[in-house]
Coordinates of C-alpha atoms in Angstrom, one line a residue:
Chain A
X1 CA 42.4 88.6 189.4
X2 CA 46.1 87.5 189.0
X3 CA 48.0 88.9 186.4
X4 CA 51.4 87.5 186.1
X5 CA 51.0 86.1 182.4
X6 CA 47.5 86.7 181.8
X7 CA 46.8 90.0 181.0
X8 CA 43.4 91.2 181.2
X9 CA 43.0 94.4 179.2
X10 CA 40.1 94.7 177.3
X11 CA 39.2 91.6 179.8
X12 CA 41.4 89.6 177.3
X13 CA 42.4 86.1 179.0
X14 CA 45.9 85.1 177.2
X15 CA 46.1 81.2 177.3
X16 CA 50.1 80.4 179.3
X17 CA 52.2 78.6 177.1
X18 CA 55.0 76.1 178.1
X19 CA 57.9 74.9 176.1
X20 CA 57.6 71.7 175.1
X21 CA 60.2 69.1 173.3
X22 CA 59.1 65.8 172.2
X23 CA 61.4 62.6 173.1
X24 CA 59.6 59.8 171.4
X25 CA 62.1 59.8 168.4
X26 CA 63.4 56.8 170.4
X27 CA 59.9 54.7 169.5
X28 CA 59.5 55.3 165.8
X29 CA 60.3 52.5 163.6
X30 CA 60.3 53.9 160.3
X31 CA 64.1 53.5 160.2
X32 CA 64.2 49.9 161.5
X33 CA 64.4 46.9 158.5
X34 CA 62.6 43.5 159.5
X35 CA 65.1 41.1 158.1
X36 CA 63.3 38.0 159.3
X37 CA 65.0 38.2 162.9
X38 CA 63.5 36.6 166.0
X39 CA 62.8 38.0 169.8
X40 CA 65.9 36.8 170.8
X41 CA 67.8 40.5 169.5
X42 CA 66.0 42.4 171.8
X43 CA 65.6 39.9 174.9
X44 CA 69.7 40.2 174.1
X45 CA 69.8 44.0 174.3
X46 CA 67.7 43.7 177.5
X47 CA 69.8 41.7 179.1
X48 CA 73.0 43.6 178.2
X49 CA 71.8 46.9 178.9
X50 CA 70.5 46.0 182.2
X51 CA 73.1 43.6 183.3
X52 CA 76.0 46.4 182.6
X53 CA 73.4 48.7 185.1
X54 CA 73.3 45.9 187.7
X55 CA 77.0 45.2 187.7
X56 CA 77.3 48.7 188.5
X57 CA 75.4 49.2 191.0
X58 CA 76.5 45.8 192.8
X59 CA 79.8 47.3 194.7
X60 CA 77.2 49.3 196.5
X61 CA 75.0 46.4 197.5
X62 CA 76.9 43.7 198.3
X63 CA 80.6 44.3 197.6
X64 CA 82.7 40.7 198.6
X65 CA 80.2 38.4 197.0
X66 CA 81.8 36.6 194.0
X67 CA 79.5 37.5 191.2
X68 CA 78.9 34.7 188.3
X69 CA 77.5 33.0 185.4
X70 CA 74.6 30.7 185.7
X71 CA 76.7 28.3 183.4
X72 CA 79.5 28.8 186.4
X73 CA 77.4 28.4 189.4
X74 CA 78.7 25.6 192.0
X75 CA 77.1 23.8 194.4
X76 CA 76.6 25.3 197.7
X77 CA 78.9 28.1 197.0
X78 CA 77.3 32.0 197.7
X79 CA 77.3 33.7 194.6
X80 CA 75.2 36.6 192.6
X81 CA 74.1 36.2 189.6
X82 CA 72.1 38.1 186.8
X83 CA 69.7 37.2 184.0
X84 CA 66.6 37.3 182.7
X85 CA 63.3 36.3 184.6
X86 CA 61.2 33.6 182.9
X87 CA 57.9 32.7 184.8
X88 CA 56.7 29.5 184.0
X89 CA 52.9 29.8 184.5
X90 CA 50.5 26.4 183.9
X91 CA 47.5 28.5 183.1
X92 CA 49.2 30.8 180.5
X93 CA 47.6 30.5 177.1
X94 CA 49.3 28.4 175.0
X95 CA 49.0 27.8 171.3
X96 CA 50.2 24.2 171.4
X97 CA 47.2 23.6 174.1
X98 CA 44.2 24.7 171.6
X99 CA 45.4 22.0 169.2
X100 CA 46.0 18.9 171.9
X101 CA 43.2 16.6 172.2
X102 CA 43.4 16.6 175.9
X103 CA 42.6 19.8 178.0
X104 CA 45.0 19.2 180.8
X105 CA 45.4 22.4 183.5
X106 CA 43.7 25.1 181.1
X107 CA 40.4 25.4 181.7
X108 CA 37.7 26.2 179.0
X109 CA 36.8 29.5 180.5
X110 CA 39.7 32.0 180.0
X111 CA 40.4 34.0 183.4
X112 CA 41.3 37.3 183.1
X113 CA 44.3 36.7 185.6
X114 CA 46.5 33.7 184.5
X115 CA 48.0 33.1 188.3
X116 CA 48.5 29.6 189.5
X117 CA 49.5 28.5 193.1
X118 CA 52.3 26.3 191.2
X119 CA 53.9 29.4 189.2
X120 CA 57.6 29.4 189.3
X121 CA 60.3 31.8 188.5
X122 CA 63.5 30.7 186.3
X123 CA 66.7 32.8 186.2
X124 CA 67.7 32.8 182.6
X125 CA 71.2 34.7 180.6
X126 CA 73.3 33.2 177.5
X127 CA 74.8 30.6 179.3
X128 CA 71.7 29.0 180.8
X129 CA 69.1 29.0 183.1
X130 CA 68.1 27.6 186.2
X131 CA 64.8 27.4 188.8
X132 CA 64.9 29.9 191.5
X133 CA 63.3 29.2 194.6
X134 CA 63.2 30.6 198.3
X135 CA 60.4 32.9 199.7
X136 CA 62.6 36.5 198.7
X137 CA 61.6 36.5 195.3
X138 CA 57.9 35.8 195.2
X139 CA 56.0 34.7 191.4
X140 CA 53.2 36.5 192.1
X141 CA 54.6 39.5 191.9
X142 CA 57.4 38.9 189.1
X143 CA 56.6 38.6 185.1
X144 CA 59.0 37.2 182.1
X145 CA 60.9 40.0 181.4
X146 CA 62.3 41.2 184.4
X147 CA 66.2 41.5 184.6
X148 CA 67.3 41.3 188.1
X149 CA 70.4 40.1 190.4
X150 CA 70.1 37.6 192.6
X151 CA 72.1 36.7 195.7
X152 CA 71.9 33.0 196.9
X153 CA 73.8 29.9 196.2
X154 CA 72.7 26.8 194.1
X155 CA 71.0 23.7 195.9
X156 CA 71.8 20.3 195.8
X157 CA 68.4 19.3 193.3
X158 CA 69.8 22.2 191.2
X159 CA 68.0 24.8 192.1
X160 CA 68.8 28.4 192.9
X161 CA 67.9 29.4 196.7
X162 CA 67.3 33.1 197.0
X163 CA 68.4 35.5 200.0
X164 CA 68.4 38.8 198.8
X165 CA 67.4 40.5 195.1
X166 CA 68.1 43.3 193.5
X167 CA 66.6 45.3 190.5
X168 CA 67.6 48.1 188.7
X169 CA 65.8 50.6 190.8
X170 CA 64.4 54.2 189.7
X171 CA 66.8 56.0 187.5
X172 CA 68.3 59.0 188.4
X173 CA 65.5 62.6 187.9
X174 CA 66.9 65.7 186.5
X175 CA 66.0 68.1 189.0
X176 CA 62.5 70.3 189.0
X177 CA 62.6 73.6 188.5
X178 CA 61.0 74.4 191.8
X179 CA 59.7 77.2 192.1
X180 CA 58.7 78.5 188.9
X181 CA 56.0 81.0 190.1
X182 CA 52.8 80.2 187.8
X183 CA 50.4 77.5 187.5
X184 CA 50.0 75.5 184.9
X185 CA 47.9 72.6 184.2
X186 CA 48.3 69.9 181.7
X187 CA 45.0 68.3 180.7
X188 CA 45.0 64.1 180.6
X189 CA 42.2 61.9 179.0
X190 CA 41.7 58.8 177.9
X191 CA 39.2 56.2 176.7
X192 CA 37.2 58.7 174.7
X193 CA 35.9 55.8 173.0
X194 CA 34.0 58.2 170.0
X195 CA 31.5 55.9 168.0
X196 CA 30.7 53.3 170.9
X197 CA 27.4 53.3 172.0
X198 CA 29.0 53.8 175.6
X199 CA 30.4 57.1 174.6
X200 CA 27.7 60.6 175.6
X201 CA 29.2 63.2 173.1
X202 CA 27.4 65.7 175.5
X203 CA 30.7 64.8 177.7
X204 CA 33.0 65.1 175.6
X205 CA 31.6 68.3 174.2
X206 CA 31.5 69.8 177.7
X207 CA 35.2 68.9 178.3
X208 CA 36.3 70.9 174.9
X209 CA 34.2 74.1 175.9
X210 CA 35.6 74.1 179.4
X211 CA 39.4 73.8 177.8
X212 CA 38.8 76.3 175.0
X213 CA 37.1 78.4 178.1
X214 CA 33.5 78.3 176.2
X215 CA 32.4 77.2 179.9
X216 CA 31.7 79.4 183.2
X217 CA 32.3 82.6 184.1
X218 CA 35.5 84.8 184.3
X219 CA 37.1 82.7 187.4
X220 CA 36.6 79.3 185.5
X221 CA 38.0 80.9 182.4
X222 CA 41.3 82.3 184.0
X223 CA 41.2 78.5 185.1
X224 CA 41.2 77.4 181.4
X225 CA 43.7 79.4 180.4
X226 CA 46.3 78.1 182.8
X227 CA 45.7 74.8 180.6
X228 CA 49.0 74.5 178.7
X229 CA 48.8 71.5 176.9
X230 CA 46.2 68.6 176.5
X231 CA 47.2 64.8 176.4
X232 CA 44.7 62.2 175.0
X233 CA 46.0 58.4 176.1
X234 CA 44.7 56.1 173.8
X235 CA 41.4 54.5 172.7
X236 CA 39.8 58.0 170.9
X237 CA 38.0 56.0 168.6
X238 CA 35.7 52.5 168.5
X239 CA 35.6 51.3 165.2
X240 CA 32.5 49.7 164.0
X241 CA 34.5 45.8 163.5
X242 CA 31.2 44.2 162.7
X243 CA 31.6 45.6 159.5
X244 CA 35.1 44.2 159.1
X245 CA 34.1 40.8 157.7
X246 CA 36.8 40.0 155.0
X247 CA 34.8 41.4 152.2
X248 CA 34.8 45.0 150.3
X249 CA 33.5 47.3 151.7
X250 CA 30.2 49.5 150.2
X251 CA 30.3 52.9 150.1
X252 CA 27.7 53.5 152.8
X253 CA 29.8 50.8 155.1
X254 CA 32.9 52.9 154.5
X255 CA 31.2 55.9 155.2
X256 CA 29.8 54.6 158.5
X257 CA 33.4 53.3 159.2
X258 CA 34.9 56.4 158.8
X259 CA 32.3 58.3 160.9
X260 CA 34.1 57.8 164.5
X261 CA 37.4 59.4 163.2
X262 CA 35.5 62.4 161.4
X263 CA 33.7 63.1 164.8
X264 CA 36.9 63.0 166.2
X265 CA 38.9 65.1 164.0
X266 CA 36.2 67.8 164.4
X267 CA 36.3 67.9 168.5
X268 CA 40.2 68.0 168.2
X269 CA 39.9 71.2 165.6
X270 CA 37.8 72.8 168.2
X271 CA 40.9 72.2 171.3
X272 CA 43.8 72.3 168.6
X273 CA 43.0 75.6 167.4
X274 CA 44.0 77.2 171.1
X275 CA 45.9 74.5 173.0
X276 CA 48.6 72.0 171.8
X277 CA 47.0 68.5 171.9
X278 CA 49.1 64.9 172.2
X279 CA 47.2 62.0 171.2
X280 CA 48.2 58.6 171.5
X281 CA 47.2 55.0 170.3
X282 CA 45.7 53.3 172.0
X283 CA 44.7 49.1 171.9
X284 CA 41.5 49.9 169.6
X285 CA 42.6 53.1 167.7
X286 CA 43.4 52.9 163.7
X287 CA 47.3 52.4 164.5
X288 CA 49.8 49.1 164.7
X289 CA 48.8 46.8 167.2
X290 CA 52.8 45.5 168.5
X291 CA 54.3 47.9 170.8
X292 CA 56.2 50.8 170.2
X293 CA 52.7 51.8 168.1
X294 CA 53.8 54.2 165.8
X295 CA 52.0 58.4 165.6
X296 CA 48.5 58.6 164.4
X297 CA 49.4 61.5 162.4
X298 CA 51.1 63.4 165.0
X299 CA 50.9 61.4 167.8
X300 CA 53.1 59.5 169.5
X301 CA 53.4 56.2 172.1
X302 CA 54.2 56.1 174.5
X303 CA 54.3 60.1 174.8
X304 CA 57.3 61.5 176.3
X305 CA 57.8 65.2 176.8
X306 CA 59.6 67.5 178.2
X307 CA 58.6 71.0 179.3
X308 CA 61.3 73.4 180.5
X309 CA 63.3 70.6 182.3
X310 CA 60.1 69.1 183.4
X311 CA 59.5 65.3 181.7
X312 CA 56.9 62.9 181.3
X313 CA 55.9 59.5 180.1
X314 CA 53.2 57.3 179.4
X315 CA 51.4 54.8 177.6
X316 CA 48.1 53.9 176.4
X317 CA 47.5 50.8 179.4
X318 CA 48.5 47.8 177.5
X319 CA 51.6 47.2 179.5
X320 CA 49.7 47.7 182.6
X321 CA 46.9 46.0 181.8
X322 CA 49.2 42.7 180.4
X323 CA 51.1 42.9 184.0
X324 CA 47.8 42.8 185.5
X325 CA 46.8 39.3 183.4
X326 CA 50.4 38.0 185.0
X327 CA 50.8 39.0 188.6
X328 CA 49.1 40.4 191.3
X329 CA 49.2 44.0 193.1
X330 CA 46.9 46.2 195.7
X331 CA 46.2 48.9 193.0
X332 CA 47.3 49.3 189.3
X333 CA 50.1 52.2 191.0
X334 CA 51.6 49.3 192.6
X335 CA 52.2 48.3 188.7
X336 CA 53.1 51.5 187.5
X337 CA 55.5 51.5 190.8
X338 CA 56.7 48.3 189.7
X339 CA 57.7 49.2 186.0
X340 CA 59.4 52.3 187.1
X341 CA 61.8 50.2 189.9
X342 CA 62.6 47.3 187.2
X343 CA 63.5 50.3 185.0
X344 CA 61.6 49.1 182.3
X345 CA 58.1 50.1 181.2
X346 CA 56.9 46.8 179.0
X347 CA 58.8 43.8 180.8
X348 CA 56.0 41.3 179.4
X349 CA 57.2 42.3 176.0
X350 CA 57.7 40.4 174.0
X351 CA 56.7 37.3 176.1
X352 CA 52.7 38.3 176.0
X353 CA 52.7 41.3 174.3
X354 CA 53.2 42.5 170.9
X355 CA 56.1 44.3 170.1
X356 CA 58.6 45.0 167.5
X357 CA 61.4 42.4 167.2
X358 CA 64.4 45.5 167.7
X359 CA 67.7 44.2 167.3
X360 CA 70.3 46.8 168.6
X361 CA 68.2 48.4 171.4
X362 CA 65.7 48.0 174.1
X363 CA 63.7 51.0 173.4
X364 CA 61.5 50.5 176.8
X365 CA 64.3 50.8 179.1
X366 CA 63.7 53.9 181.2
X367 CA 67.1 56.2 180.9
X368 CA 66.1 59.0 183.3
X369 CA 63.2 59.0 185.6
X370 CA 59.9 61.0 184.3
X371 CA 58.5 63.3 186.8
X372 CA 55.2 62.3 185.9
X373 CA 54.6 58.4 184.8
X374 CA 50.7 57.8 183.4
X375 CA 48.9 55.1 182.3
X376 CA 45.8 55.6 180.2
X377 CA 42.5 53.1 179.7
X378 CA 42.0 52.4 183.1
X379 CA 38.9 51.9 185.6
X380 CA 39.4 54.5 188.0
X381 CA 41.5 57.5 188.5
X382 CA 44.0 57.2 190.9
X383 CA 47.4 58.9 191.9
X384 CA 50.3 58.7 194.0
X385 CA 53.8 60.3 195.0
X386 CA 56.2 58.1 195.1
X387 CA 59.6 58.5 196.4
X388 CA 63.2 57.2 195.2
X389 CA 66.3 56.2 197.2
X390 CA 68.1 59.2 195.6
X391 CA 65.4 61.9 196.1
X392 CA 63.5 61.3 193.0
X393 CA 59.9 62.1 192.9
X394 CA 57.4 61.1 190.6
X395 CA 53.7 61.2 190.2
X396 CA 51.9 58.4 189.3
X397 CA 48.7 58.4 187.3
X398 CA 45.9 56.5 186.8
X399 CA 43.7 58.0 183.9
X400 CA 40.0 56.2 183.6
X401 CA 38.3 55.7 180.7
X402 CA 36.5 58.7 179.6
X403 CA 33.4 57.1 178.1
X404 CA 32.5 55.3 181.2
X405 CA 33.5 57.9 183.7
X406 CA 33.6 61.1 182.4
X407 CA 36.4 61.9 184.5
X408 CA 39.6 63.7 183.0
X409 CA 42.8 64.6 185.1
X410 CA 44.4 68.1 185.9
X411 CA 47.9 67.8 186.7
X412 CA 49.5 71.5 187.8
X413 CA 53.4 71.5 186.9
X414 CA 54.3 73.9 189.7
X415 CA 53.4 71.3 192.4
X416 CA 52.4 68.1 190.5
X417 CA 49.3 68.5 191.9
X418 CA 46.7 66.4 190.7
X419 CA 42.8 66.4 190.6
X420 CA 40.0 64.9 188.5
X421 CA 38.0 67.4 186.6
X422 CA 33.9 65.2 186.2
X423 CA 31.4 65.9 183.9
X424 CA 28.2 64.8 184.1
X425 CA 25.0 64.4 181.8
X426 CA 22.3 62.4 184.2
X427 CA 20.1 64.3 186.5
X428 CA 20.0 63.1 190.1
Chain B
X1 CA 83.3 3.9 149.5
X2 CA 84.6 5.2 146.5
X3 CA 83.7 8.9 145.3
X4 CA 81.7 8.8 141.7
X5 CA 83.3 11.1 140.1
X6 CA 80.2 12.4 137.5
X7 CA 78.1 14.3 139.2
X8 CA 79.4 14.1 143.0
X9 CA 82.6 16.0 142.5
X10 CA 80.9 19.4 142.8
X11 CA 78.8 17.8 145.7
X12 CA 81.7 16.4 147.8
X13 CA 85.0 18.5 147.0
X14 CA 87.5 17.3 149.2
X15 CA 90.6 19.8 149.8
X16 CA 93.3 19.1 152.5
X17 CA 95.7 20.8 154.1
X18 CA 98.5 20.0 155.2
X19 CA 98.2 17.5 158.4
X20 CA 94.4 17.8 157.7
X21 CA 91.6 14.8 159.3
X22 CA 90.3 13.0 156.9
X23 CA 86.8 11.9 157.1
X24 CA 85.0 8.8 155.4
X25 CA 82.2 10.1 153.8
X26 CA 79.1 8.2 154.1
X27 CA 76.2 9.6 151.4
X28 CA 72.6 8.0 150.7
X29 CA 72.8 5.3 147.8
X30 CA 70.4 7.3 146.1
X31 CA 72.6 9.6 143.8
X32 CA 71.2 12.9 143.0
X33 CA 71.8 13.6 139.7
X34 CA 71.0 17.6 139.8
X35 CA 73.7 19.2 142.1
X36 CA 72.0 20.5 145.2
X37 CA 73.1 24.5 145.9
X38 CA 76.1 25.3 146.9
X39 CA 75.3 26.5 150.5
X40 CA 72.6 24.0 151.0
X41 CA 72.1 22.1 154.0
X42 CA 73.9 18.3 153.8
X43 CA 71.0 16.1 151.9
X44 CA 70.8 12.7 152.1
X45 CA 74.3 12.8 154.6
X46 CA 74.8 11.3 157.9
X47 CA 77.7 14.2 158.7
X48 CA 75.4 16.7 161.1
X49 CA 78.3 18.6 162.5
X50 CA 78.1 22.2 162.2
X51 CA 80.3 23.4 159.8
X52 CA 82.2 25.7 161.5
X53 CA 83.7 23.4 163.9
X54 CA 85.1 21.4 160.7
X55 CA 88.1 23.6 160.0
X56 CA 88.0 22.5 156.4
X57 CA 86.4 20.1 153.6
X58 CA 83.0 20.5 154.8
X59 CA 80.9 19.0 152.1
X60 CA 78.3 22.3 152.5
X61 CA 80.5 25.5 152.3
X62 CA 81.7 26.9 149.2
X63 CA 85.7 25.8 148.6
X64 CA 87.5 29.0 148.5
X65 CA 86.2 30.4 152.1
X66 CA 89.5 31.7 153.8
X67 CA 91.2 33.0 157.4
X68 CA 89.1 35.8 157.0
X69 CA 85.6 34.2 156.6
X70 CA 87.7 31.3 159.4
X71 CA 87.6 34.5 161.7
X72 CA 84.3 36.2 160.7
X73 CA 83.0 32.5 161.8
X74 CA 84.2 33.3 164.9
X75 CA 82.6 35.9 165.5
X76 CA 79.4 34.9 164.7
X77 CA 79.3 32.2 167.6
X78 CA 80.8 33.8 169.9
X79 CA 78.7 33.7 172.5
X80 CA 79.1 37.7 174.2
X81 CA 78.0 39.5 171.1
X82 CA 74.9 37.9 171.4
X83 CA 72.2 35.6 168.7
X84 CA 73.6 36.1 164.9
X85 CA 70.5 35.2 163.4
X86 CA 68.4 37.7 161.7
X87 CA 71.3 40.4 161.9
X88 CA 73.6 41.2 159.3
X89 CA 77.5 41.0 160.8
X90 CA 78.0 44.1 160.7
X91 CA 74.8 45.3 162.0
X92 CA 76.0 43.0 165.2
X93 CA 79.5 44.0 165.2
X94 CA 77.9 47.7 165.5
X95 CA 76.2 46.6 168.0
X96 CA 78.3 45.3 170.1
X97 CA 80.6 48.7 169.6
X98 CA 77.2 50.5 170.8
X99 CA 76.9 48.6 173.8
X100 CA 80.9 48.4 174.8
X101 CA 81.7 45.2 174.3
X102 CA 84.5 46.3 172.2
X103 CA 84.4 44.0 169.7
X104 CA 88.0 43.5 167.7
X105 CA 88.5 46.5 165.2
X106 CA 89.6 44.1 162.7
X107 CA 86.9 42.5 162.3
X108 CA 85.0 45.7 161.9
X109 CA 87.6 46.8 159.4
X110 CA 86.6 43.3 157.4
X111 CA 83.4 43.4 157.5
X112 CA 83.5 47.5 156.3
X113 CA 85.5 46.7 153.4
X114 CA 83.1 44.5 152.1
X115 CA 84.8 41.6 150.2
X116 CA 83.4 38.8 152.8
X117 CA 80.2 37.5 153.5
X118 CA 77.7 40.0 155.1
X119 CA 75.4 37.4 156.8
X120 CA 76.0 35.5 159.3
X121 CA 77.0 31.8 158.9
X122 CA 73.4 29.9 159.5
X123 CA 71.7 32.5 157.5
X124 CA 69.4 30.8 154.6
X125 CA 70.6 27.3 156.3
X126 CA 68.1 27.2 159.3

């Protein structure tokens, strides 16, 4: 048996540690003072930030094309420009619909996917906005949110025609360490789901005894205690809402409320005692519901860490999930793909989901590219290595939900190899 | 019309400058007789002009607003510093220093020294 950092005298197995510097301070809002302003600050910061980033990148796309203003566009003349993407989409939910007497395009029956043949993308900045059109720049694939540059020329109805677009692309990646000799695996989960009645504990019980290396014999073990770190994406707990109903709660109802997060506490104990553990919030844990959600205790979202040079980020699925509700892709990577070349992780924020109305700051924007970008709460696991223009490399992840699946992912930092680690309870 | 003098003169003050415009001031027939607030929104007045592009005698702003507060104005609409609402003005001045846009260190220097208004000019008004 190896022994580069696991010593076995006495048959001891040491556990390998990796540093490890958390970058979420970026996400906390304790600081921040609501002083009654409106989304228009931090659509404002967007389009700054990004628009500074696009101007600088445009001598390298398209040098001798007059760049502009929508406000200063003129007919027929070839310009760029750069603003804000606005999709205007007839079967978004509106408010102003649920209280008109006539139904018009919505129909009674939500769709999970609010796509229409007639969506249309408008190119919006302070000056003002105008319709985009041309078969470059395609709605189905676009959301409210997106700041890009466009290259094109205005149309006699108005319109802006489209011949070539530009966004942000992947940020620059510190480099790897490359070869840094020893495996290590980080542990991802998500979807626990602790108090549904989908959720075996028989599962999750297995998966703690196998980290903590209670599992297997002396091979598996050495196996567990290349486990550096555990990382638990969002939806721990199912809270009993039917109990929720307005009124006070009894003393047996808060007890029975209380229960998931006890059961919870208890596993985490058993993991936390060997192995530093992340959680994050997720859309049904005990935490605020508008984006950036803030630590459960001490847990952060999205997660971003960094071990020796190494980084990565990640939420709990709701951007992914809201992107999914407003355009269409092959696989939810192609999503994950997508946020990671617009250079920003929650584009439909604020348009369809909740977040915090920032003023100064954007705090979504992706500054450096992660080496491994996950997404948590989703059906299946799935992963990919994608490649940037400059060399960057990233691994993308797709972590399913735990209580359906019983799948968690291994990720080893030496290679940023992945694999799913299964655990079963059924019997043929 | 003729200005009442009782209870309108702290509702319409009228101060010109030198070579100022002066305006005819039409107001509802119905005379208030409490005063409305000082920075209230016009009631019961046809004039719908924001008050910044009046360079003086508004009916709405306080009398003794200056240069300074002329220039501070300024700043708020300008359109490159982005929305004023819902920020202080020197929370946006900072922010435009944050994100470059160099913003004029005199007005920074203003609004640090803390004898003009901190909000912006439509706060409490819209």
């Amino acid at each position: 048996m190896e022994t580069e950092d696991s010593s076995s005298e006495n048959g001891l197995l040491h556990r390998k540690q990796a540093l490890y510097s958390s970058l979420d301070s970026c996400f906390e809002i304790q600081k921040e003072m609501y002083r009654g302003q409106q989304y228009s600050q931090i659509y404002f910061a967007r389009l700054h930030l990004m628009r500074t980033l696009l101007y600088s990148l445009l001598p390298n796309w398209k040098p001798h094309i007059h760049v502009c203003t929508v406000i200063g566009l003129e007919e027929g003349k070839e310009c760029i420009i750069v603003g804000t993407l606005y999709k205007h989409m007839k079967l978004k939910p509106s408010i102003l619909e649920e209280y008109s007497k006539e139904r018009s395009a919505t129909p009674l029956v939500r769709p999970h996917n609010f796509m229409h043949p007639d969506d249309h993308l408008i190119l919006e900045d302070e000056s003002g906005r105008i319709k985009v059109c041309g078969d470059v720049l395609l709605p189905s694939v676009y959301v409210t949110g997106v700041v890009v540059a466009l290259h094109g020329k205005e149309t006699g109805t108005g319109d802006f025609w489209v011949e070539d677009v530009m966004e942000a692309g992947i940020p620059h990646q510190i480099e790897r360490p490359i070869k840094s000799g020893e495996d290590k695996y980080v542990i991802f989960v998500s979807g626990l789901d602790i108090g549904s009645s989908t959720s075996n504990p028989l599962k999750f019980q297995l998966l703690v005894d196998h980290i903590t290396g209670h599992l297997g014999d002396k091979k598996e073990q050495s196996i567990a205690a290349k486990i550096v770190r555990v990382i638990i994406a969002g939806n721990s707990v199912e809270i009993p809402r039917g109990l929720l109903n307005g009124q006070n709660l009894g003393s047996k109802d808060q007890f029975t409320l209380s229960e998931p997060i006890k059961e919870l506490d208890i596993q985490l104990t058993q993991i936390a005692a060997g192995i530093p553990v992340d959680i994050m919030p997720g859309p049904n844990d005990p935490a605020n519901f508008s984006l950036p959600q803030q630590p459960l205790h001490r847990c952060l979202f999205p997660s971003s860490s960094a071990y020796n040079t190494f980084s990565l980020l990640g939420t709990s699925g709701q951007n992914i999930d809201d992107l999914e509700k407003y355009s269409d892709a092959n696989d939810k990577l192609e999503f994950l793909e997508r946020t990671l070349r617009w250079r920003h992780v929650a584009p439909t924020a604020p348009n369809t989901l909740g977040c915090y109305p920032f003023t100064d700051r954007d705090p979504f924007f992706v500054e450096t590219c992660p080496h491994v970008y996950f997404v948590g709460n989703q059906e299946k696991y799935e992963t990919r290595l994608i490649k940037g223009a400059e060399g960057q490399i990233v691994r993308l992840i797709c972590i399913p939900r735990f209580s359906e699946t019983g799948v968690a992912v291994v990720l080893n930092l030496r290679n940023l190899e992945c694999h799913a680690l299964s655990f079963g309870t059924e019997f043929g | 019309m003729a200005t009442s003098k009782s209870d309108m003169k702290g509702f319409f003050k009228q101060k010109k400058k030198s070579g100022g415009i002066t305006k005819a001031k039409a107001k509802s027939s119905s005379t208030k007789k409490s005063l409305s607030p000082k920075r209230s929104a016009t009631y019961g007045s046809d004039i719908t002009q924001p008050a910044a592009l009046i360079s003086h005698g508004s009916p709405d702003i306080e009398d003794d607003y200056d240069e300074k507060e002329e220039v501070l104005r300024q700043f708020d609409m300008n359109m490159a510093y982005g929305p004023c609402l819902g920020m202080s003005r020197l929370a946006r001045w900072e922010r435009a220093k944050s994100l470059g846009m160099n913003p004029p260190e005199d007005i920074g220097h203003l609004l640090k020294a803390g004898k003009v208004g901190a909000e912006c000019l439509w706060e409490g008004r819209v």
